[in-house]
């Protein structure tokens, strides 16, 4: 069964540095998402992406964050000038679109900011 | 926005016991998914169930969309069922975000 793949599985970065989290969605999917889960808390929506543009973003997704689909297969989340509170698990998801279609999640990237 | 409430927040079971987890949501939805988060943090999709009943082995789920709730049944629980169970819903516009509940922490003791 096709899967959403995320790399790296764990990223450790110094505060103030930039990080790029990578995702390869399922190949025929049209909708892409990033979610975040701070340790011990629930999963929160960050941003959705469709037709090469952001379709919705949460209040968490401020100017520090950006997303890109650079080559038609990868979907990336960039965090500029990371802060301690950016430490979390980041999940990528994709969906084929249309009605009656579930979102498929990757295994996540655990981001630790020191 | 839409509210998702899960109950109970915590549950401890003896191996072999059955359990029911509940998810209430505050508005009509066109997608509802149940996930199991394992100790490694992975979100395992259990069911896509915007309405009706589905079964997969020892697990089954029922969503009554008109009454805005969903139930996840775990029968003959095993220690490997331990983890956090999340319900997540999506509003009526497709391509929209999933809104997660706070989860139910399940511990199965041998």
PDB file of N, CA and C in Angstrom, chain A residues 63-98:
ATOM      1  N   UNK A  63       4.915  33.888  10.013  1.00  0.00           N
ATOM      2  CA  UNK A  63       5.940  34.178   9.003  1.00  0.00           C
ATOM      3  C   UNK A  63       7.206  33.338   9.167  1.00  0.00           C
ATOM      4  N   UNK A  64       7.330  32.693  10.287  1.00  0.00           N
ATOM      5  CA  UNK A  64       8.480  31.826  10.544  1.00  0.00           C
ATOM      6  C   UNK A  64       8.413  30.555   9.684  1.00  0.00           C
ATOM      7  N   UNK A  65       7.203  30.191   9.273  1.00  0.00           N
ATOM      8  CA  UNK A  65       6.974  28.944   8.556  1.00  0.00           C
ATOM      9  C   UNK A  65       6.742  29.197   7.070  1.00  0.00           C
ATOM     10  N   UNK A  66       7.148  28.227   6.254  1.00  0.00           N
ATOM     11  CA  UNK A  66       6.790  28.255   4.836  1.00  0.00           C
ATOM     12  C   UNK A  66       6.721  26.826   4.327  1.00  0.00           C
ATOM     13  N   UNK A  67       5.951  26.631   3.267  1.00  0.00           N
ATOM     14  CA  UNK A  67       5.839  25.318   2.644  1.00  0.00           C
ATOM     15  C   UNK A  67       6.118  25.463   1.152  1.00  0.00           C
ATOM     16  N   UNK A  68       6.545  24.333   0.587  1.00  0.00           N
ATOM     17  CA  UNK A  68       6.895  24.339  -0.822  1.00  0.00           C
ATOM     18  C   UNK A  68       6.725  22.943  -1.382  1.00  0.00           C
ATOM     19  N   UNK A  69       6.364  22.899  -2.664  1.00  0.00           N
ATOM     20  CA  UNK A  69       6.350  21.624  -3.385  1.00  0.00           C
ATOM     21  C   UNK A  69       7.275  21.827  -4.584  1.00  0.00           C
ATOM     22  N   UNK A  70       8.562  21.670  -4.357  1.00  0.00           N
ATOM     23  CA  UNK A  70       9.549  22.146  -5.329  1.00  0.00           C
ATOM     24  C   UNK A  70       9.608  21.361  -6.640  1.00  0.00           C
ATOM     25  N   UNK A  71       9.245  20.076  -6.601  1.00  0.00           N
ATOM     26  CA  UNK A  71       9.508  19.258  -7.780  1.00  0.00           C
ATOM     27  C   UNK A  71       8.382  18.311  -8.140  1.00  0.00           C
ATOM     28  N   UNK A  72       7.202  18.525  -7.629  1.00  0.00           N
ATOM     29  CA  UNK A  72       6.079  17.669  -7.969  1.00  0.00           C
ATOM     30  C   UNK A  72       5.996  16.384  -7.190  1.00  0.00           C
ATOM     31  N   UNK A  73       7.009  16.083  -6.370  1.00  0.00           N
ATOM     32  CA  UNK A  73       6.914  14.889  -5.526  1.00  0.00           C
ATOM     33  C   UNK A  73       7.157  15.217  -4.059  1.00  0.00           C
ATOM     34  N   UNK A  74       8.120  16.086  -3.761  1.00  0.00           N
ATOM     35  CA  UNK A  74       8.396  16.442  -2.377  1.00  0.00           C
ATOM     36  C   UNK A  74       7.484  17.575  -1.909  1.00  0.00           C
ATOM     37  N   UNK A  75       7.230  17.575  -0.604  1.00  0.00           N
ATOM     38  CA  UNK A  75       6.459  18.636   0.038  1.00  0.00           C
ATOM     39  C   UNK A  75       7.220  18.993   1.304  1.00  0.00           C
ATOM     40  N   UNK A  76       7.700  20.232   1.402  1.00  0.00           N
ATOM     41  CA  UNK A  76       8.593  20.583   2.504  1.00  0.00           C
ATOM     42  C   UNK A  76       7.989  21.634   3.413  1.00  0.00           C
ATOM     43  N   UNK A  77       8.396  21.563   4.680  1.00  0.00           N
ATOM     44  CA  UNK A  77       8.056  22.584   5.675  1.00  0.00           C
ATOM     45  C   UNK A  77       9.364  23.200   6.140  1.00  0.00           C
ATOM     46  N   UNK A  78       9.501  24.498   5.971  1.00  0.00           N
ATOM     47  CA  UNK A  78      10.691  25.206   6.432  1.00  0.00           C
ATOM     48  C   UNK A  78      10.334  26.031   7.653  1.00  0.00           C
ATOM     49  N   UNK A  79      11.177  25.946   8.663  1.00  0.00           N
ATOM     50  CA  UNK A  79      11.025  26.785   9.856  1.00  0.00           C
ATOM     51  C   UNK A  79      12.270  27.632   9.961  1.00  0.00           C
ATOM     52  N   UNK A  80      12.089  28.938   9.835  1.00  0.00           N
ATOM     53  CA  UNK A  80      13.219  29.864   9.933  1.00  0.00           C
ATOM     54  C   UNK A  80      13.423  30.254  11.387  1.00  0.00           C
ATOM     55  N   UNK A  81      14.683  30.431  11.773  1.00  0.00           N
ATOM     56  CA  UNK A  81      15.016  30.946  13.105  1.00  0.00           C
ATOM     57  C   UNK A  81      14.216  30.230  14.189  1.00  0.00           C
ATOM     58  N   UNK A  82      14.509  28.934  14.334  1.00  0.00           N
ATOM     59  CA  UNK A  82      13.744  28.089  15.249  1.00  0.00           C
ATOM     60  C   UNK A  82      13.825  28.584  16.700  1.00  0.00           C
ATOM     61  N   UNK A  83      12.728  28.309  17.417  1.00  0.00           N
ATOM     62  CA  UNK A  83      12.631  28.650  18.839  1.00  0.00           C
ATOM     63  C   UNK A  83      12.480  27.352  19.638  1.00  0.00           C
ATOM     64  N   UNK A  84      12.714  27.467  20.946  1.00  0.00           N
ATOM     65  CA  UNK A  84      12.579  26.280  21.800  1.00  0.00           C
ATOM     66  C   UNK A  84      11.183  25.674  21.686  1.00  0.00           C
ATOM     67  N   UNK A  85      10.174  26.541  21.587  1.00  0.00           N
ATOM     68  CA  UNK A  85       8.795  26.052  21.548  1.00  0.00           C
ATOM     69  C   UNK A  85       8.410  25.409  20.217  1.00  0.00           C
ATOM     70  N   UNK A  86       9.309  25.401  19.254  1.00  0.00           N
ATOM     71  CA  UNK A  86       9.059  24.671  18.007  1.00  0.00           C
ATOM     72  C   UNK A  86       9.346  23.179  18.153  1.00  0.00           C
ATOM     73  N   UNK A  87       9.914  22.798  19.292  1.00  0.00           N
ATOM     74  CA  UNK A  87      10.158  21.376  19.537  1.00  0.00           C
ATOM     75  C   UNK A  87       8.837  20.634  19.564  1.00  0.00           C
ATOM     76  N   UNK A  88       8.705  19.629  18.702  1.00  0.00           N
ATOM     77  CA  UNK A  88       7.432  18.921  18.544  1.00  0.00           C
ATOM     78  C   UNK A  88       7.627  17.800  17.541  1.00  0.00           C
ATOM     79  N   UNK A  89       6.584  16.986  17.406  1.00  0.00           N
ATOM     80  CA  UNK A  89       6.515  16.019  16.309  1.00  0.00           C
ATOM     81  C   UNK A  89       5.742  16.691  15.178  1.00  0.00           C
ATOM     82  N   UNK A  90       6.294  16.637  13.984  1.00  0.00           N
ATOM     83  CA  UNK A  90       5.644  17.224  12.819  1.00  0.00           C
ATOM     84  C   UNK A  90       5.203  16.101  11.875  1.00  0.00           C
ATOM     85  N   UNK A  91       3.915  16.112  11.561  1.00  0.00           N
ATOM     86  CA  UNK A  91       3.350  15.091  10.680  1.00  0.00           C
ATOM     87  C   UNK A  91       2.960  15.707   9.341  1.00  0.00           C
ATOM     88  N   UNK A  92       3.294  14.996   8.288  1.00  0.00           N
ATOM     89  CA  UNK A  92       2.825  15.326   6.947  1.00  0.00           C
ATOM     90  C   UNK A  92       1.670  14.381   6.609  1.00  0.00           C
ATOM     91  N   UNK A  93       0.695  14.870   5.887  1.00  0.00           N
ATOM     92  CA  UNK A  93      -0.427  14.038   5.452  1.00  0.00           C
ATOM     93  C   UNK A  93      -0.800  14.394   4.023  1.00  0.00           C
ATOM     94  N   UNK A  94      -1.407  13.442   3.340  1.00  0.00           N
ATOM     95  CA  UNK A  94      -1.912  13.727   1.989  1.00  0.00           C
ATOM     96  C   UNK A  94      -3.256  13.051   1.803  1.00  0.00           C
ATOM     97  N   UNK A  95      -3.998  13.569   0.835  1.00  0.00           N
ATOM     98  CA  UNK A  95      -5.348  13.093   0.572  1.00  0.00           C
ATOM     99  C   UNK A  95      -5.586  13.157  -0.927  1.00  0.00           C
ATOM    100  N   UNK A  96      -6.309  12.153  -1.417  1.00  0.00           N
ATOM    101  CA  UNK A  96      -6.591  12.123  -2.852  1.00  0.00           C
ATOM    102  C   UNK A  96      -7.537  13.246  -3.263  1.00  0.00           C
ATOM    103  N   UNK A  97      -8.353  13.698  -2.309  1.00  0.00           N
ATOM    104  CA  UNK A  97      -9.313  14.748  -2.622  1.00  0.00           C
ATOM    105  C   UNK A  97     -10.647  14.156  -3.014  1.00  0.00           C
ATOM    106  N   UNK A  98     -11.651  15.001  -3.050  1.00  0.00           N
ATOM    107  CA  UNK A  98     -12.988  14.521  -3.322  1.00  0.00           C
ATOM    108  C   UNK A  98     -13.636  14.015  -2.050  1.00  0.00           C
TER     109      UNK A  98
END
